[in-house]
Structures are given as structure tokens and as C-alpha cells.
Amino acid sequence: MSLLVTHARLITIPTGSTDAGYIEDGWMLVEDGRIAAIGSGTPSVTADETIDVAGRFVAPGFVSSHSHLFTSGLRGLGVADTLYGWCDSMLGTTAHMTPEQLYWSTLHGSLDFLSNGVTTAYNFTDPLQAWESMVDGKRTGTAGMRPLEYHYRQADGTLDSGIRFVDASGMDATVGSDDEIFDRLQAEVAHTRSMDPAYALGSSIMGQVQWSPRADAADLEAEAMRRFGITNQAHFLESPEAVEHQQSKFALYRVAGALELGLMFGHFIQTTPEIIAEAAARGASMSWQPASNGRLASGVALVPEMLELGMKVGVGLDDQACTDVSDPWQNMRMGIYMQRSRTKDPLSMMPELMLRLHTLGGAEIMGVADRVGSLEVGKFADFVIVDPRSPDVGPLWHPVRSYVLAMSPRNLKAVYVGGQLVNRDGTSTNPLAEEASARLHELPAAIIPLRGHPH
């Protein structure tokens, strides 16, 4: 099947350019789920179906390079806390959830992302090792383990939603021998690799060196990256507590050789100039979560400085439990405003750059930019249709900047993955959407008797 989109304000985000790739009256041909041609004016091609978008924006689906999709039913928790208190409230609740409850929560969270125009996500699954409260940023390593099914069902929920994803698993490195730890991770990776590779784009490690009591945790993660050919994103230097202790762990990744393997740092806020310079020089990248960092009072990452040193940066929405609304436009605006407030310089974060970081930039650090992140021939046809006249924002003096600064989910009219409609006006086309919603609303009655009412 083929699809032709015509009369679009087309934003392509071309690879290797700082330009947004804007075409005032553009068209795009989709064949077999991939972009076959792009042009301007009257198209010279035909298709099985034609959509005249009549001057609406057509842009790449957003990429969230750092997400926890299982948290969709946990909004509003830990509002008075920074990271670890919030984690106690949220993950202290998931500690009582079954694999099936995690399946539906993940499916719901993935559909929520799609409803807001996010078509690809790096997804941290809730790890097999149950949550334990943190003291001074350290773990005791005494929490119990859950069965592999706990991870499998989260990956299944992501797949069944129709979102594209990189699946990240914790190594849970404080339980069992090293061989047992590697065997568990290998099984999780194998489960994800058995899925349709058009949707399950890769496997990754949820780096846990920041909290691990093991002195050799970084060596273990680096060995897993080499052994299984997978990536690694570590939550790192996020919280404003115990900063010196957090910073001391950077050397562990350096000595293990993980930076050269393309390690991604998630958040990366409590840095030093020396840490940033070395991370950039050795090939590490970072994922920036503006809305989450603000919600949890974590601080502001020095993103312009990182970019100046050549570090690759992507943007993530993090999770519904710490951004509350999975709104990529809000995330972009918060990022722009945070950097401009910090630097007192409007040029420190321009709208065109922010859009690139939340699309192609995220795909680049995830290692999937050959398939998603921009509207280019050969890539998957994952795109959004956004109407600047509904509600009407007025004249588009600079269309791309208006797209970033003045649009919101209320302007989002349709979301396509592989040229297939997955959401129209906030309503999912997925046949499991209604059941996912019903299952999610069953959670409080099922969990509160076990957990107690979370803060």
C-alpha cells in the first residue's frame, strides 16, 4: 500500500544539517511503511491513498530518548519530594504489581506517548530486583528478585502498542553470581530480539552504577555491552543530593572503557567541566529531560556547553509519573526556557535546535537514526499532522519556530507510524486501548491494600 501526503508545511529535520528542512508546500510519498519520495509543489507521483493536509504541519514523530512507560498509572505521586523520595513513592507501588499489571501499564503508557506524537521511545523497564529505599544515594543490595516474566510482559506491552522502542533492562547486579547475572540479561535481550525488528529497534542496559554497592558494577556493564552487542544508558548525576559521591562514580565508567563504547548518560546534571570534557572526548552522549528535571527539582543540565564540545544530545520525556503530561511541545519549551534563564542568552537554545534534539538527536544517541527521527527517503514513515489553525495561533511569521513555541497536543490531529494511522484527535486506533484504560483504573483498588496509600 502507498500513501501520498500533499499540501503540507513539511518539516523534515535532515541528517547532517542544522536546517529544519522546511518546505512551505510539500508532499511526501510513503510505500510499504517507508518514505519513498519527498518534494515541493505539485507531486509527480500517485498513490493508493492521498491525504491533502491543506497547510497543516507534517513533521517527524517525536523521539523520547529516555522513558519509563510502565509509570502511566502513577501520576501525581511524590510531588513534595526530590528524586529518591519520589522513587520511594512510585516504585514502592510497582513493587506490588504483577507481570500482567505491568503489561497493561506499559501498554497504556506507550499508547499515551503515541497520542501525544511520540513514535519512538527508549524504554527503561522496571527491573527484576524490587525497589528498595535509598540512603545517601546508596543501595544495600538486599531487595528481592522477580521472575523474568516481569520484564517480558513489559516488553510485550510496548510491542503491542505499536510504538517503536529500544528496550532497556537492569542487570540487577547485586543478586546471584556473575554468570547468573549475565544469563538473566541474555534472556531479556533474547526476548526482545525475538520481536518484530521494525518495532523492537534494539536492546540496552539500564545502567545502575550510580546506585550499585558493587565496586566493579561498571566493569560488569561494559562486559555485557561487548558480549551482547547492546547499548547502555545510565541514570547519572541526576539528583542534587550526595553530589560528591555521585561524581566519584564517573571514574568507574572511564576505567571500565564504557565511555568509548557509546555510553549514554541520562540527566547528567551535577557535572563538572572536567567530567563533561572527558565524556565528550571519549564518545559518550547524554539524554536531557527538561520537564522531569524541573518536576523533581534536580537542576538544569549544561546542554549548550556539552553541544559546544561535540557531545551528542537527545531529549526524553522521562515518564508520566514525573512529567505528568507526556507533552513533547511542553518539554521543548521548558528546555528552551531553562537554558535561556540560566545563560541569560536567547541564542543558547533556539527552537530549531530544540526540535532537532527531540527528534533526530534522540534517535542518534539511541543508535537508530538510520530508521527514525527525521522525514528522509528510506526511513520509516513516522509523522504527525499538526494544525496551526485549530486552535488558531495566528500568522506563521516563522513556521518552524511557531511549530515549537506555539503548538501543543490540542493542535495535534493525527499520528502515523509506518504510514499507518495510530491516533486521530487523541483517540487510539489500537484495539487494546479501551481495555488498557480499564485495567489501569483497576490498579488503586488492587495495590493500595498491599502498599498502603502512597504519598
Short mmCIF file of N, CA and C in Angstrom, two decimals, residues 238 267-271 288 290 293-294 297-304 306 334-335 337-342:
data_model
loop_
_atom_site.label_atom_id
_atom_site.label_comp_id
_atom_site.label_asym_id
_atom_site.label_seq_id
_atom_site.Cartn_x
_atom_site.Cartn_y
_atom_site.Cartn_z
N GLU A 238 22.08 12.89 38.55
CA GLU A 238 20.74 13.48 38.41
C GLU A 238 20.34 14.31 39.62
N HIS A 267 20.20 12.35 32.17
CA HIS A 267 20.13 13.52 33.06
C HIS A 267 21.46 14.28 33.08
N PHE A 268 22.51 13.76 33.72
CA PHE A 268 23.85 14.33 33.62
C PHE A 268 23.84 15.81 34.01
N ILE A 269 23.34 16.08 35.20
CA ILE A 269 23.15 17.46 35.66
C ILE A 269 24.27 17.92 36.60
N GLN A 270 24.59 17.09 37.60
CA GLN A 270 25.55 17.50 38.64
C GLN A 270 26.98 17.23 38.16
N THR A 271 27.34 17.86 37.06
CA THR A 271 28.62 17.61 36.40
C THR A 271 29.68 18.60 36.86
N TRP A 288 18.60 14.36 27.78
CA TRP A 288 18.17 15.52 28.59
C TRP A 288 16.66 15.48 28.77
N PRO A 290 14.08 17.89 30.32
CA PRO A 290 13.80 19.17 30.97
C PRO A 290 12.61 19.13 31.93
N ASN A 293 13.40 17.08 35.07
CA ASN A 293 14.39 17.75 35.91
C ASN A 293 13.76 18.90 36.70
N GLY A 294 12.80 19.58 36.09
CA GLY A 294 12.10 20.63 36.80
C GLY A 294 11.14 20.09 37.84
N ALA A 297 13.00 18.89 40.88
CA ALA A 297 13.93 19.86 41.44
C ALA A 297 15.37 19.38 41.34
N SER A 298 15.69 18.74 40.21
CA SER A 298 17.04 18.17 40.04
C SER A 298 18.06 19.20 39.58
N GLY A 299 17.62 20.22 38.85
CA GLY A 299 18.56 21.20 38.33
C GLY A 299 18.50 21.29 36.82
N VAL A 300 19.44 22.00 36.23
CA VAL A 300 19.47 22.24 34.79
C VAL A 300 20.79 21.73 34.23
N ALA A 301 20.72 20.81 33.29
CA ALA A 301 21.92 20.29 32.64
C ALA A 301 22.56 21.36 31.76
N LEU A 302 23.88 21.33 31.66
CA LEU A 302 24.61 22.33 30.88
C LEU A 302 24.67 21.91 29.41
N VAL A 303 23.51 21.83 28.80
CA VAL A 303 23.41 21.29 27.44
C VAL A 303 24.17 22.11 26.40
N PRO A 304 24.05 23.44 26.35
CA PRO A 304 24.82 24.17 25.34
C PRO A 304 26.33 23.93 25.45
N MET A 306 27.76 21.22 26.57
CA MET A 306 28.02 19.86 26.08
C MET A 306 28.03 19.82 24.55
N MET A 334 10.00 24.00 27.90
CA MET A 334 10.68 24.04 29.20
C MET A 334 12.19 24.00 29.02
N GLY A 335 12.66 23.19 28.08
CA GLY A 335 14.09 23.13 27.83
C GLY A 335 14.65 24.46 27.35
N TYR A 337 13.31 27.45 27.81
CA TYR A 337 13.21 28.46 28.87
C TYR A 337 14.26 28.24 29.96
N MET A 338 14.50 26.99 30.33
CA MET A 338 15.50 26.70 31.37
C MET A 338 16.88 27.18 30.95
N GLN A 339 17.28 26.88 29.72
CA GLN A 339 18.62 27.26 29.27
C GLN A 339 18.74 28.77 29.13
N ARG A 340 17.72 29.40 28.60
CA ARG A 340 17.78 30.86 28.45
C ARG A 340 17.79 31.56 29.80
N SER A 341 17.04 31.02 30.76
CA SER A 341 17.05 31.61 32.10
C SER A 341 18.40 31.45 32.75
N ARG A 342 19.02 30.29 32.53
CA ARG A 342 20.33 30.03 33.14
C ARG A 342 21.42 30.88 32.53
#
